[in-house]
Coordinates of C-alpha atoms in Angstrom, one line a residue:
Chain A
X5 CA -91.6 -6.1 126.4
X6 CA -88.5 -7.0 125.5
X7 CA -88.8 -10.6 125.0
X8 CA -91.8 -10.0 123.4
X9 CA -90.2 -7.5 120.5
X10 CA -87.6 -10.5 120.5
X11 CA -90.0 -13.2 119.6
X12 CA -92.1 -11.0 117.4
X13 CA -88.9 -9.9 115.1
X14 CA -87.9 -13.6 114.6
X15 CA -91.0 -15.0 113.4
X16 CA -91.5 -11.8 111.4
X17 CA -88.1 -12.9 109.6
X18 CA -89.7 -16.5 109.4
X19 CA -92.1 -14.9 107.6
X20 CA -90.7 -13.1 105.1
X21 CA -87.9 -15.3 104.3
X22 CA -91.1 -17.7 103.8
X23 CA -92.4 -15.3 101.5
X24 CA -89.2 -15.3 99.9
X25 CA -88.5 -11.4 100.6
X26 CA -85.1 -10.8 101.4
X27 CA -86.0 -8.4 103.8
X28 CA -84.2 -5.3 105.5
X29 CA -84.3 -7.0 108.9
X30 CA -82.4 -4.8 111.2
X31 CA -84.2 -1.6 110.1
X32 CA -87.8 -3.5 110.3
X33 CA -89.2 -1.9 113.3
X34 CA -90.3 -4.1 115.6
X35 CA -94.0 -3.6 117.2
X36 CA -95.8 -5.3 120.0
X37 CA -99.0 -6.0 119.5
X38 CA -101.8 -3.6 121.1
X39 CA -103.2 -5.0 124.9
X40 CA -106.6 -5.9 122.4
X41 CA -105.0 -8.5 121.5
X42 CA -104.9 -8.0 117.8
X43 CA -103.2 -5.3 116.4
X44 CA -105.6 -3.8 114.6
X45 CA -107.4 -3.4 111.8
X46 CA -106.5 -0.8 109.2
X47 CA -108.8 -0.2 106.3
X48 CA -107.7 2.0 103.2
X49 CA -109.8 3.9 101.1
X50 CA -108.7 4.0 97.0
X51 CA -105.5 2.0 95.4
X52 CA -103.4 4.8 93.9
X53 CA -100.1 5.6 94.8
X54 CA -100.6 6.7 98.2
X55 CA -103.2 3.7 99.4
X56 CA -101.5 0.9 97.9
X57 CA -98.4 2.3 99.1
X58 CA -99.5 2.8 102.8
X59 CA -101.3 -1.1 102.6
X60 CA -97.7 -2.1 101.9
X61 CA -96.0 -0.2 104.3
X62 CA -98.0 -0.8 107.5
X63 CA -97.7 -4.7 106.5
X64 CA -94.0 -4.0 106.3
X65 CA -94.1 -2.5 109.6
X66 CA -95.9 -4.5 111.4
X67 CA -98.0 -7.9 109.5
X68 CA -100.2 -8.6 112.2
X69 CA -102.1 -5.5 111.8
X70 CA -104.6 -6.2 109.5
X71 CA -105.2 -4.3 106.5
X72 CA -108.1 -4.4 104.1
X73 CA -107.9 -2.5 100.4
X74 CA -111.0 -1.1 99.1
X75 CA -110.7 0.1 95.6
X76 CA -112.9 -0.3 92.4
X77 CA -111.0 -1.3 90.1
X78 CA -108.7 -4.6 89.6
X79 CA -106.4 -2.6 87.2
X80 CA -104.9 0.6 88.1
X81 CA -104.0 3.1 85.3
X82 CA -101.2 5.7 86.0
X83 CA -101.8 9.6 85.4
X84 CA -97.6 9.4 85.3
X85 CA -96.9 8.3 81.6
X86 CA -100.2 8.4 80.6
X87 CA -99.3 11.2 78.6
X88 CA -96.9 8.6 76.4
X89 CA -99.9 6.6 75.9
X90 CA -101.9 9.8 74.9
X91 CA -99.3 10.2 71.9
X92 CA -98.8 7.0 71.1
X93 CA -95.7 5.6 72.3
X94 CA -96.4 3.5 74.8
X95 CA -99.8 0.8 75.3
X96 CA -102.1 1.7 77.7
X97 CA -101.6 -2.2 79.4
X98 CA -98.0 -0.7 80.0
X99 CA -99.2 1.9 82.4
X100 CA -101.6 -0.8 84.6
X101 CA -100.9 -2.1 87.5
X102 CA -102.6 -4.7 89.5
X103 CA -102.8 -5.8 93.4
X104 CA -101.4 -9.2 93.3
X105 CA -98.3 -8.1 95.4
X106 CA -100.5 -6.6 97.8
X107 CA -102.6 -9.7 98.1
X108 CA -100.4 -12.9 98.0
X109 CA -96.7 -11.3 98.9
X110 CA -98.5 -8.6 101.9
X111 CA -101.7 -10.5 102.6
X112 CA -103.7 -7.3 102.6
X113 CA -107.1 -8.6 101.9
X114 CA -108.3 -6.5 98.7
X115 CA -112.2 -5.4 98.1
X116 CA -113.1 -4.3 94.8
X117 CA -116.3 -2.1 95.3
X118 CA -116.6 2.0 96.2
X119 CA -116.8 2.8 99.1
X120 CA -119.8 5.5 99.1
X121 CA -120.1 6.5 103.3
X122 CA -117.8 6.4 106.0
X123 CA -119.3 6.9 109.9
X124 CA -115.8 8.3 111.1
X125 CA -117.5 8.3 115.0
X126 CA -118.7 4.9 114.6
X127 CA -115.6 3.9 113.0
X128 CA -117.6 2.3 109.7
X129 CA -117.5 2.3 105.8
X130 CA -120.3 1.4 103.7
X131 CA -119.7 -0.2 100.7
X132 CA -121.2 -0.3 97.6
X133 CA -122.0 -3.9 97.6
X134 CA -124.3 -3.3 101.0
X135 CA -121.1 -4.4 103.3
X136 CA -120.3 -2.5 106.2
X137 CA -116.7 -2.8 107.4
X138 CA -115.5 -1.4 111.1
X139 CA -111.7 -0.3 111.5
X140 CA -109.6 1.1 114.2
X141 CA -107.7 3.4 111.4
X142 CA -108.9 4.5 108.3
X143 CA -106.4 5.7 105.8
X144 CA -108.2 7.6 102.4
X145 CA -105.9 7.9 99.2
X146 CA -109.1 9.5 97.5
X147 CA -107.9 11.4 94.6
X148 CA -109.4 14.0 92.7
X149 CA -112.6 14.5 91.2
X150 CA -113.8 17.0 88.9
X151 CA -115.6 20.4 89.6
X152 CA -118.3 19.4 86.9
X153 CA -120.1 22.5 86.0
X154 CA -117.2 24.6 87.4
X155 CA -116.9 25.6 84.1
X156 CA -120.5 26.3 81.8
X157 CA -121.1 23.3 80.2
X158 CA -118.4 21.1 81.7
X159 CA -119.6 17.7 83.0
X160 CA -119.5 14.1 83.4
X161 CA -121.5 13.7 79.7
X162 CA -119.4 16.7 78.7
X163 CA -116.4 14.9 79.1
X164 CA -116.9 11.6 77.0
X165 CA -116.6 14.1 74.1
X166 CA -114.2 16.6 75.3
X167 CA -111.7 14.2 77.5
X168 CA -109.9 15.6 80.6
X169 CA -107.9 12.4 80.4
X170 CA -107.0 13.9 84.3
X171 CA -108.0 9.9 85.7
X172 CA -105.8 7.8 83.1
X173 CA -108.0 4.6 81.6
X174 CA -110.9 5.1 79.4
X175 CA -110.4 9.1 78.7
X176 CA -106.8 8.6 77.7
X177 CA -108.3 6.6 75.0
X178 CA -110.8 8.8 74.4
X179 CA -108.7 12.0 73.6
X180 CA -106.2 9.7 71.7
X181 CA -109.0 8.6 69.6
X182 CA -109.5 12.5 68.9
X183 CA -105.9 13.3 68.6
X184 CA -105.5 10.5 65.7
X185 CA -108.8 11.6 64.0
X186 CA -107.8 14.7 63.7
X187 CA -106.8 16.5 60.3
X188 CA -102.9 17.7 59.4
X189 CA -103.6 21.7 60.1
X190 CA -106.0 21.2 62.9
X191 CA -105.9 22.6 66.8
X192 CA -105.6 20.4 69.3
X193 CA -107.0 23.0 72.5
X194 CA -106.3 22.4 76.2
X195 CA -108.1 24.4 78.8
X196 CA -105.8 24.4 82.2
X197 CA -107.3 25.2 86.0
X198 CA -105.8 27.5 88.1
X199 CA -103.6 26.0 91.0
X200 CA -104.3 23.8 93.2
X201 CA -104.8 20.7 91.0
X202 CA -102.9 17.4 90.0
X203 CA -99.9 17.3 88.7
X204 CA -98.8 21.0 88.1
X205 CA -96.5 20.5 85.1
X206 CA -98.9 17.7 83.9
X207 CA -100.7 19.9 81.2
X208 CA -97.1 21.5 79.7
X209 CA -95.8 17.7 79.1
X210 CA -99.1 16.3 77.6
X211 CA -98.5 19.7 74.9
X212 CA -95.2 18.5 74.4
X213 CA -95.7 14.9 74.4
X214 CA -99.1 16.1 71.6
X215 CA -96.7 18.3 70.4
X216 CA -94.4 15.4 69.5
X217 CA -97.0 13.1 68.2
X218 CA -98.4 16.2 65.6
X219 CA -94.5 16.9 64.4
X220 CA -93.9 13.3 63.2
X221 CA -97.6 12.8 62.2
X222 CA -99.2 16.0 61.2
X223 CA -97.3 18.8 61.0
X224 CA -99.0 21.6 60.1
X225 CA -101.2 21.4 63.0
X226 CA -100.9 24.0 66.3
X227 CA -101.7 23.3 70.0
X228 CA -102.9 26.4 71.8
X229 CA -103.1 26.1 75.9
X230 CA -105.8 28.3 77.1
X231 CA -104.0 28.8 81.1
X232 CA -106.7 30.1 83.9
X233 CA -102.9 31.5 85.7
X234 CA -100.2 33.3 84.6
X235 CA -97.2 31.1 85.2
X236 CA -96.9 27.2 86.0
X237 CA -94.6 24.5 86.7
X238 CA -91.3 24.4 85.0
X239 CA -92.3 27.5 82.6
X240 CA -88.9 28.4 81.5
X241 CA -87.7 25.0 81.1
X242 CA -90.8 23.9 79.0
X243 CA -90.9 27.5 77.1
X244 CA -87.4 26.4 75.8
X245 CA -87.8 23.4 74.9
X246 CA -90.7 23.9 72.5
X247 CA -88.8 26.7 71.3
X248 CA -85.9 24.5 70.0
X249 CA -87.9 21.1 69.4
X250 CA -91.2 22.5 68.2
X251 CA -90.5 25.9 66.6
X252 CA -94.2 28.3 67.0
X253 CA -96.1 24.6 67.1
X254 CA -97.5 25.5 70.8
X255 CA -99.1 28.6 71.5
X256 CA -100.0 29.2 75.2
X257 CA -102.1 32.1 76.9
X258 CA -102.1 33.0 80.9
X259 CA -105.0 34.4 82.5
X260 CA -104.0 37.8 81.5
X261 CA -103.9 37.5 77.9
X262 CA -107.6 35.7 78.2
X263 CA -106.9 32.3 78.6
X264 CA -109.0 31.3 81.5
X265 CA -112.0 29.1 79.8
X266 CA -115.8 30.0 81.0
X267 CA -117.8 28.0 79.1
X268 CA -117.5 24.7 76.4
X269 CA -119.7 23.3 74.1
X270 CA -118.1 19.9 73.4
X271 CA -120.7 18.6 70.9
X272 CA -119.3 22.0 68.6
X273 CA -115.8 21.6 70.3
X274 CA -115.5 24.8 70.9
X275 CA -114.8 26.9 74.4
X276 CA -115.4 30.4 75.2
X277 CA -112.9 32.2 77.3
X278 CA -113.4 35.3 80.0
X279 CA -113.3 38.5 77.3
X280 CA -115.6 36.2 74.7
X281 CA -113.2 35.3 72.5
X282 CA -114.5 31.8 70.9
X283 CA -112.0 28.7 70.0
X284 CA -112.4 25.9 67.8
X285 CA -110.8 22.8 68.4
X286 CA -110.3 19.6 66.0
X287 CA -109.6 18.1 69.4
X288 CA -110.4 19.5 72.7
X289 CA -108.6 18.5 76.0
X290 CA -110.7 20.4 79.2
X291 CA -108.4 19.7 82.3
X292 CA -111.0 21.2 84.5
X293 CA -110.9 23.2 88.5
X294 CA -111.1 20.1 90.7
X295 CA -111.5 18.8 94.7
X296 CA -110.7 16.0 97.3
X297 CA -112.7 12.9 95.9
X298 CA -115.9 12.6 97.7
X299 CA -115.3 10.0 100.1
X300 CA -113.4 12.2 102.0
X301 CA -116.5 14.9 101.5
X302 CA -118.8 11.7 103.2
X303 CA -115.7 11.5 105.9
X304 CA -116.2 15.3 106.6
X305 CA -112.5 15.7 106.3
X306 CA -112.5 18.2 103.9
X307 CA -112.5 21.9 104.4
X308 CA -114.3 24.8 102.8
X309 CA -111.6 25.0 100.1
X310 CA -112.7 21.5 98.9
X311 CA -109.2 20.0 100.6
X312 CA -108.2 17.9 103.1
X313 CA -106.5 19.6 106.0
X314 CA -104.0 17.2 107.6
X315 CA -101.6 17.2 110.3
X316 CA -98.2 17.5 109.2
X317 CA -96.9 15.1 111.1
X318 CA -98.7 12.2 110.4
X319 CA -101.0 13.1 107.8
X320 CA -103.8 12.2 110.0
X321 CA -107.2 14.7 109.2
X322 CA -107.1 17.7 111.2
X323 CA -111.0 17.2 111.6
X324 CA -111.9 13.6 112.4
X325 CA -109.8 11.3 114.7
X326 CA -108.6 8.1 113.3
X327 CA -108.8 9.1 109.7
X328 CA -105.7 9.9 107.7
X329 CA -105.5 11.4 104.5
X330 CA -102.9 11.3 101.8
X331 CA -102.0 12.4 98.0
X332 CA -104.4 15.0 95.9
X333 CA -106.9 15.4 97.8
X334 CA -104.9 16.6 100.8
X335 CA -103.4 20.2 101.4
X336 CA -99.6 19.6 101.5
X337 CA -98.0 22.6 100.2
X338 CA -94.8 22.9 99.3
X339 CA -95.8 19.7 98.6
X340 CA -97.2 19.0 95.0
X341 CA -99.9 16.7 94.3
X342 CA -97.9 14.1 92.3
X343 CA -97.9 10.5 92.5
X344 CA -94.7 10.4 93.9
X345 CA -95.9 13.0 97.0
X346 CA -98.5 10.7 97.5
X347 CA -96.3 7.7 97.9
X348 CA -94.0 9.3 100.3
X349 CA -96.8 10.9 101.8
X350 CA -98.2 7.2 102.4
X351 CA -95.6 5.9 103.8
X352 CA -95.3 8.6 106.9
X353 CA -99.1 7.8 107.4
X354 CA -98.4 4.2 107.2
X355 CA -95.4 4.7 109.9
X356 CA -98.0 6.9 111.8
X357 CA -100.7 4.1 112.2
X358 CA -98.5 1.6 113.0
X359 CA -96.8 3.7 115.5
X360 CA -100.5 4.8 116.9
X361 CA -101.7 1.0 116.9
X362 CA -98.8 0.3 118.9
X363 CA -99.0 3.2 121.5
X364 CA -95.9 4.9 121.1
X365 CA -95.4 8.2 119.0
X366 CA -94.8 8.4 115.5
X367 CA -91.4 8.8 113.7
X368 CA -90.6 12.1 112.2
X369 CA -91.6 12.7 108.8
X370 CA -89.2 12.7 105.8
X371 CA -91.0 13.4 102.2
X372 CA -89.1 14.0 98.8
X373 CA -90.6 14.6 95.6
X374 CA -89.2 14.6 92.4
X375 CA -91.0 15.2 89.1
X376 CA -90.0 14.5 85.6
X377 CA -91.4 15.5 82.6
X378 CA -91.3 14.4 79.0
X379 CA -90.4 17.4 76.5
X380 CA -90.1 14.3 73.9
X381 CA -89.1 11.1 74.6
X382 CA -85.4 11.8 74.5
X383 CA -85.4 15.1 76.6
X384 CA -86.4 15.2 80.2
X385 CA -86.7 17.7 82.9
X386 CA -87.4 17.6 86.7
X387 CA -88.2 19.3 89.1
X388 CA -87.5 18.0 92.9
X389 CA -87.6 18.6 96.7
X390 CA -87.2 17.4 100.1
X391 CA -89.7 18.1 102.5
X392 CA -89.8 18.3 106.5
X393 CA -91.4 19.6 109.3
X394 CA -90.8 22.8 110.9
X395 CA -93.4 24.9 113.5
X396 CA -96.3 22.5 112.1
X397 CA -95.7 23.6 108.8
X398 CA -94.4 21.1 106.0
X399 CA -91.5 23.0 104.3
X400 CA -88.8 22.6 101.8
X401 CA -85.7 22.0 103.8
X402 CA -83.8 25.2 102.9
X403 CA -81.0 24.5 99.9
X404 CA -82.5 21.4 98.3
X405 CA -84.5 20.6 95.4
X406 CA -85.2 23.4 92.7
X407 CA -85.5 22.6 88.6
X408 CA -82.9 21.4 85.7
X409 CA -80.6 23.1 85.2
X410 CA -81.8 25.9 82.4
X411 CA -78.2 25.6 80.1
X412 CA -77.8 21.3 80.7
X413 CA -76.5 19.8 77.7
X414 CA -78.7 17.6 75.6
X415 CA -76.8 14.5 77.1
X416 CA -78.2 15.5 80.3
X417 CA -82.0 16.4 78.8
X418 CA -81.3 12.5 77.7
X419 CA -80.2 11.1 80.9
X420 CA -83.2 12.8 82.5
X421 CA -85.7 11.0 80.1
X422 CA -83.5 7.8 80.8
X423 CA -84.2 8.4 84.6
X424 CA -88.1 9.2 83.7
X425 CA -88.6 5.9 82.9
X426 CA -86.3 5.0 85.3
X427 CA -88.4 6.3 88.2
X428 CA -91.9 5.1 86.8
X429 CA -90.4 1.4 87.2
X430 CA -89.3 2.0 90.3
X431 CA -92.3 3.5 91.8
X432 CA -94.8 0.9 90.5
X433 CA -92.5 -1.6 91.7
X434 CA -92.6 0.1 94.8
X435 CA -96.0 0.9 94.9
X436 CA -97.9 -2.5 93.5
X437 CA -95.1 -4.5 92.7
X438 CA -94.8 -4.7 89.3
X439 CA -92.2 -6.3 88.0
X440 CA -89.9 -5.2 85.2
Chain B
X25 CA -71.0 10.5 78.2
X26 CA -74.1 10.0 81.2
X27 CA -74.3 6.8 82.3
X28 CA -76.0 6.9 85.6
X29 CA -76.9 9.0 88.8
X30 CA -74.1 6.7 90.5
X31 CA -72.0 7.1 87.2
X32 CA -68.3 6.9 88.4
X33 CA -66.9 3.5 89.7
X34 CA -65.8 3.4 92.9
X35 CA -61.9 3.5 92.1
X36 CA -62.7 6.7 90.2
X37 CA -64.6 8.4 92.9
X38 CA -62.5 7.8 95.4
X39 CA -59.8 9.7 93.1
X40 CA -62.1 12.1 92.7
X41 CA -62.7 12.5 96.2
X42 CA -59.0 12.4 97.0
X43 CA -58.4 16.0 97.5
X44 CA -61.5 16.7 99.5
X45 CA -60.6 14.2 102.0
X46 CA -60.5 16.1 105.3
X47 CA -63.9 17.7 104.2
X48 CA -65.4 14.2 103.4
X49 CA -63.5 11.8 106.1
X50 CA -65.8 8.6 106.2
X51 CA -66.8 7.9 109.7
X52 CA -67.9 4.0 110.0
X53 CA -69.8 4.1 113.1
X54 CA -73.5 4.1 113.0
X55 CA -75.4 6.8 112.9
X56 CA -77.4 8.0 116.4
X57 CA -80.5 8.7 114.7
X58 CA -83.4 6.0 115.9
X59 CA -83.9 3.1 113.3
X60 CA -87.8 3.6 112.9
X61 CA -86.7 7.1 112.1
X62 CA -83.9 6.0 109.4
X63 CA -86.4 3.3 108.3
X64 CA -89.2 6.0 107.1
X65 CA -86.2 8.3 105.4
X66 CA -85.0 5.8 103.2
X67 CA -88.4 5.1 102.3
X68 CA -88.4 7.9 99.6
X69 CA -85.2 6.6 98.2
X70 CA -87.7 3.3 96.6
X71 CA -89.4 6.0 94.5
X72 CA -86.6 6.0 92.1
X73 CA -84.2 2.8 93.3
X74 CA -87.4 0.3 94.1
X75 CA -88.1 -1.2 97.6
X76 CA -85.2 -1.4 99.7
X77 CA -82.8 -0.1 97.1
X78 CA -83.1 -3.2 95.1
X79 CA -84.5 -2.6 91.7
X80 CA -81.9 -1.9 88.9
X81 CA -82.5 -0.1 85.5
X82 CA -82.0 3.2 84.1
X83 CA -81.1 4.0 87.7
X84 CA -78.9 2.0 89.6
X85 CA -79.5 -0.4 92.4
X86 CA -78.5 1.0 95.9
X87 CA -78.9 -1.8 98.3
X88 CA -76.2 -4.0 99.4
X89 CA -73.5 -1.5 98.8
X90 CA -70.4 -0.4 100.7
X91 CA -71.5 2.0 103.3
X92 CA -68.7 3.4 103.0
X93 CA -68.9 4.2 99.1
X94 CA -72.5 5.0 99.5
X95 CA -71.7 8.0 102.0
X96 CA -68.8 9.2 100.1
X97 CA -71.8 9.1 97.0
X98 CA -73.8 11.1 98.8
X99 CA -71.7 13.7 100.0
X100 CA -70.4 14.0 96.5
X101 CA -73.7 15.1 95.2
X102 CA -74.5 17.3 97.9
X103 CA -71.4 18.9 97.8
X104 CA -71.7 19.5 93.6
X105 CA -68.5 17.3 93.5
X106 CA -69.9 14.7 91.1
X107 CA -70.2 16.8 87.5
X108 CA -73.1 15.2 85.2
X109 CA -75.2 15.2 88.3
X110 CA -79.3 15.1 87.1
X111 CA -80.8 15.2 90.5
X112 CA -79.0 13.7 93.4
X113 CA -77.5 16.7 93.7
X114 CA -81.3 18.8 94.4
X115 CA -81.9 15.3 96.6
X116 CA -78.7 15.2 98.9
X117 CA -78.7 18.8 100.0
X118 CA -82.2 18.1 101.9
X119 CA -80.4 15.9 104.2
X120 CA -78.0 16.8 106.7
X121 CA -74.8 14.8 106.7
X122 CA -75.6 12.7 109.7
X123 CA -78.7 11.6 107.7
X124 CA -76.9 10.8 104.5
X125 CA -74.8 8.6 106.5
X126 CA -77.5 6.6 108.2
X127 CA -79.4 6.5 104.8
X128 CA -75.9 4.5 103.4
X129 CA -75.7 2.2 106.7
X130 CA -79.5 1.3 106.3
X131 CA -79.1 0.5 102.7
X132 CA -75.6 -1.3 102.7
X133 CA -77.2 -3.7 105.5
X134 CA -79.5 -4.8 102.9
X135 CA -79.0 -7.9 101.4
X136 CA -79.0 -7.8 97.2
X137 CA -81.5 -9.8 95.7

C-alpha cells in the first residue's frame, strides 16, 4: 500500500510538472487505485460552477479516475456579473468561459450535448446525440429551471419578450435590448419569487445596477420591484444605498403591500398582481418561482419540493446511490444558492468520490460562501459565511459570516466593489481557468 | 486609504500585533489535522485568491507566503485586530485557530507561480 501511494505520488508530480502546474504536492492526496483496476469513471452532469469545478477537482485528486463533462454549451455565461452586462458596463464575451483548461491542462474528456435520461440503477446516461455512457459516479451540477406557467401566462415563449435573464446568455441581451429601447420616464418592472431561488440578493443588484444605467442615461425613469416576500437578502444595506445613490428612483413592494405577481401578459407588458392591481412596464424583467433542472427530475433525486435532498456530508442524493448533487438545484440551507456555494459545494463532492472510488471515507466538509453585490460599480456589499457539519445538519459555524457593515465608509463600499471583481476572476480562474 | 484584504506589510503587522503577542504566539509546528482534510478547507480560499492561492489582483496572492505571517494574518482578522477589514474578518471567525494555522502551512508550502 504503501509503496504503491509512493510510486503513484511521484509520477503524479511527473505529471503535473509535465503539464507545467506547479502543483501543491504535499497536500495532493494520494489515492491507490480501486482493486478494478481503473479507478473509475466519473461522469458530470452540466458545466457551471459546481460541475466544472468538481471535474477539476477529482482530476486534482486523483488523475487516473476518469472524468467525462457533459454540457451543452462550448461557452459558459455567468449569472455573477451578468447584471454588469445587463447595464451596460461590461461585454457579454467578458462574462464567458470556456473548457479548454478542463480539457488540455485536466484531460477531462468534454461532451457537448444534453443529457435528457439518466438509469441511476443501471448506472447510465442517455444523451441527446443517441449515446449512452455508463459510470461508477455520477455527479449533476443541474441548475435551475423555470416553473413556466407558475405564474398565468409565464412561459418559455413568454419569456423571449418579457426576459428572466435568471440563465445569463441570450436573455441578458434580450432585456438589455428592452432596457436601451426604453423611453427617459419609463418603468422598468421586476417581478421577484419567493425564497428558495438563485441567488437571493440577485434581483436588489440587477435594480441597482438598472438603477445606475437609467441615472446616467435616462433619468426620469422609475424601477418598481414587485417582491412575492416581505424581506430579502441584504435589505437594509441595499434600502440605503438607493436611498443615498438613487434618491425615490426604485420603488419596491413585499408580498404584503401586493407585490406578489399572478399573471403577465408580455406581448402588453403588463402583470397583474394578487389584489388586481395592473402594471405597465416599458420593460419587464419576470424572475419567475423555479426547481432543480430536470435531469435531476429524470435521476429521481429530487423531492416533492422540486429539490434535491443531499447528504451533508458528501453531497451525495439522499435517494439514489452513486449520484451526487451540487449548487441550485440542491437543498443546502444555510447555504445559499450562489455560484460560489456551488463551487465549494463541488469540491466536497469531488473529495467525496474520490475518497468513495478509493474505499476509504470521505474528508469532512468545509463550505464558505461569500457574496457581493454591485450597488454601482464603485460601491459593493457582501454578505458571507462559513459552513460545517453538525448532527447531519449543514450549519453556519456559530460567530462567522454575517453582512457589511451598515455605517462602512465609502472607501470601504469601494474596496468591496474592488474585491467584487476581485472574486469573479478568481473563481473563473478557479472554476474553468480563465485567465486574467 | 484600502488597499487590500492583506493591506498592512508585514513589518507593520507585526507592530501591530506587538502588544497582542501572548494572545497570538505563533507556533511553527504543523498542524494535527489530516492533509486530505486541510486540502478540501483551503479549497474555498481559491474562490477569491485563485487555485492554490496563486492568482493576484484586486485581492492579493496567498500562496508561497510565510506561514508564519499568514497565521499571524489570520488571527488578526478573526480577532478584529486588522481595522479596514471588508470580509476576512466574517471569513476567519468560522475557523478555529488550529485550522487557521494549517490553512497558512498548506498555503506557504505552495510554490509561487
Amino acid at each position: 500500500m504503501s509503496n504503491k501511494n509512493t510510486s503513484f505520488s511521484t509520477s503524479r508530480r511527473r505529471l503535473l510538472k509535465g503539464l507545467g502546474m506547479v502543483g501543491l504536492l504535499p497536500a495532493i492526496p494520494t489515492i491507490a487505485a480501486s482493486t478494478s483496476g481503473h479507478a473509475g469513471h466519473v461522469i458530470v452532469v452540466g458545466g457551471g460552477f459546481g460541475g466544472a469545478t468538481a471535474a477539476k477537482y477529482i482530476k486534482r485528486g486523483n488523475p487516473k479516475i476518469d472524468v467525462t463533462l457533459i454540457e451543452p454549451n462550448s461557452t459558459f455565461y455567468t449569472c455573477p456579473f451578468s447584471n454588469l452586462v445587463l447595464a451596460g458596463e461590461r461585454s457579454l464575451d467578458s462574462i464567458g468561459h470556456n473548457y479548454d483548461e478542463l480539457k488540455n491542462v485536466f484531460g477531462v474528456k468534454v461532451i457537448h450535448a444534453f443529457a435528457e435520461d439518466i438509469d441511476g440503477v443501471a448506472h447510465k446516461v442517455t444523451l441527446s446525440t443517441g449515446e449512452v455512457l455508463s459510470y461508477d459516479r455520477l455527479l449533476l451540477s443541474p441548475g435551475i429551471d423555470m416553473r413556466w406557467n407558475a405564474i398565468e401566462g409565464y412561459d418559455q415563449a413568454a419569456s423571449e419578450k418579457a426576459p428572466h435573464a435568471w440563465k445569463a446568455g441570450n436573455q441578458t441581451l434580450l432585456l438589455r435590448k428592452q432596457l436601451e429601447e426604453m423611453e427617459d420616464g419609463g418603468t422598468f418592472v421586476m417581478s421577484v419569487p419567493a425564497d428558495p431561488f438563485r441567488c437571493p440578493p440577485g434581483p436588489y443588484e440587477r435594480a441597482s445596477l438598472v438603477a445606475h444605467y437609467l441615472k446616467h442615461h435616462k433619468p426620469r425613469s422609475k424601477i418598481l420591484i414587485l417582491d412575492s416576500k416581505d424581506s430579502f437578502s441584504k435589505q437594509g444595506l441595499f434600502t440605503n444605498a438607493w436611498k443615498e445613490i438613487y434618491g425615490d428612483m426604485i420603488e419596491w413592494v413585499g408580498v404584503s403591500g401586493d407585490g406578489r405577481v399572478v399573471r403577465v401578459d408580455a406581448d402588453k407588458r403588463e402583470v397583474e398582481t394578487e389584489f388586481g392591481t395592473l402594471h405597465s412596464a416599458s420593460a419587464l424583467n419576470i424572475i419567475p418561482p423555479q426547481k432543480a433542472g430536470f435531469i435531476a427530475d429524470r435521476a429521481g433525486v429530487t423531492n416533492e419540493s422540486g429539490w434535491v435532498p443531499v447528504n451533508p456530508n458528501t453531497f451525495e442524493s439522499q435517494q439514489v446511490a452513486d449520484i451526487y448533487v451540487v449548487g441550485d438545484a440542491t437543498i443546502a440551507a444555510p447555504m445559499p444558492k450562489s455560484g460560489f456555494a456551488a463551487n465549494t459545494q463541488g469540491k466536497v463532492a469531488a473529495a467525496a468520490i474520490v475518497a468513495s472510488l478509493a474505499g476509504i471515507t470521505a474528508p469532512d466538509p468545509y463550505w464558505a460562501n461569500t457574496c457581493y453585490s454591485l450597488v454601482n460599480p464603485d460601491y459593493g456589499i457582501s454578505v458571507a459565511g462559513v459552513y460545517k457539519v453538525e448532527d447531519n445538519q449543514i450549519i453556519t459555524v456559530p460567530g462567522s459570516g454575517g453582512l457589511s457593515a451598515a455605517d462602512a465608509s465609502s472607501e470601504i463600499r469601494q474596496a468591496e466593489a474592488a474585491y467584487a471583481v476581485g472574486w469573479y476572476e478568481a473563481i473563473t480562474q478557479d472554476t474553468w481557468g480563465t485567465k486574467y | 486609504m484600502i488597499s487590500g484584504y492583506l493591506s498592512c506589510t508585514r513589518g507593520s503587522l507585526i507592530g501591530l500585533l506587538s502588544g497582542a503577542t501572548l494572545l497570538l504566539a505563533i507556533n511553527a509546528q504543523a498542524s494535527d489535522l489530516p492533509e486530505r482534510q486541510v486540502s478540501l478547507m483551503s479549497s474555498s480560499c481559491a474562490n477569491c485568491h485563485g487555485t492554490d492561492g496563486q492568482l493576484a489582483g484586486a485581492i492579493p496572492a496567498i500562496a508561497g507566503r510565510p506561514a508564519s505571517v499568514l497565521e499571524a494574518q489570520l488571527l488578526a482578522f478573526k480577532q478584529d485586530l486588522q481595522p479596514n477589514t471588508t470580509v476576512m474578518n466574517r471569513i476567519a471567525k468560522g475557523y478555529t485557530d488550529e485550522e487557521l494555522k494549517s490553512l497558512a502551512n498548506y498555503f506557504a508550502n505552495v510554490k509561487r507561480k
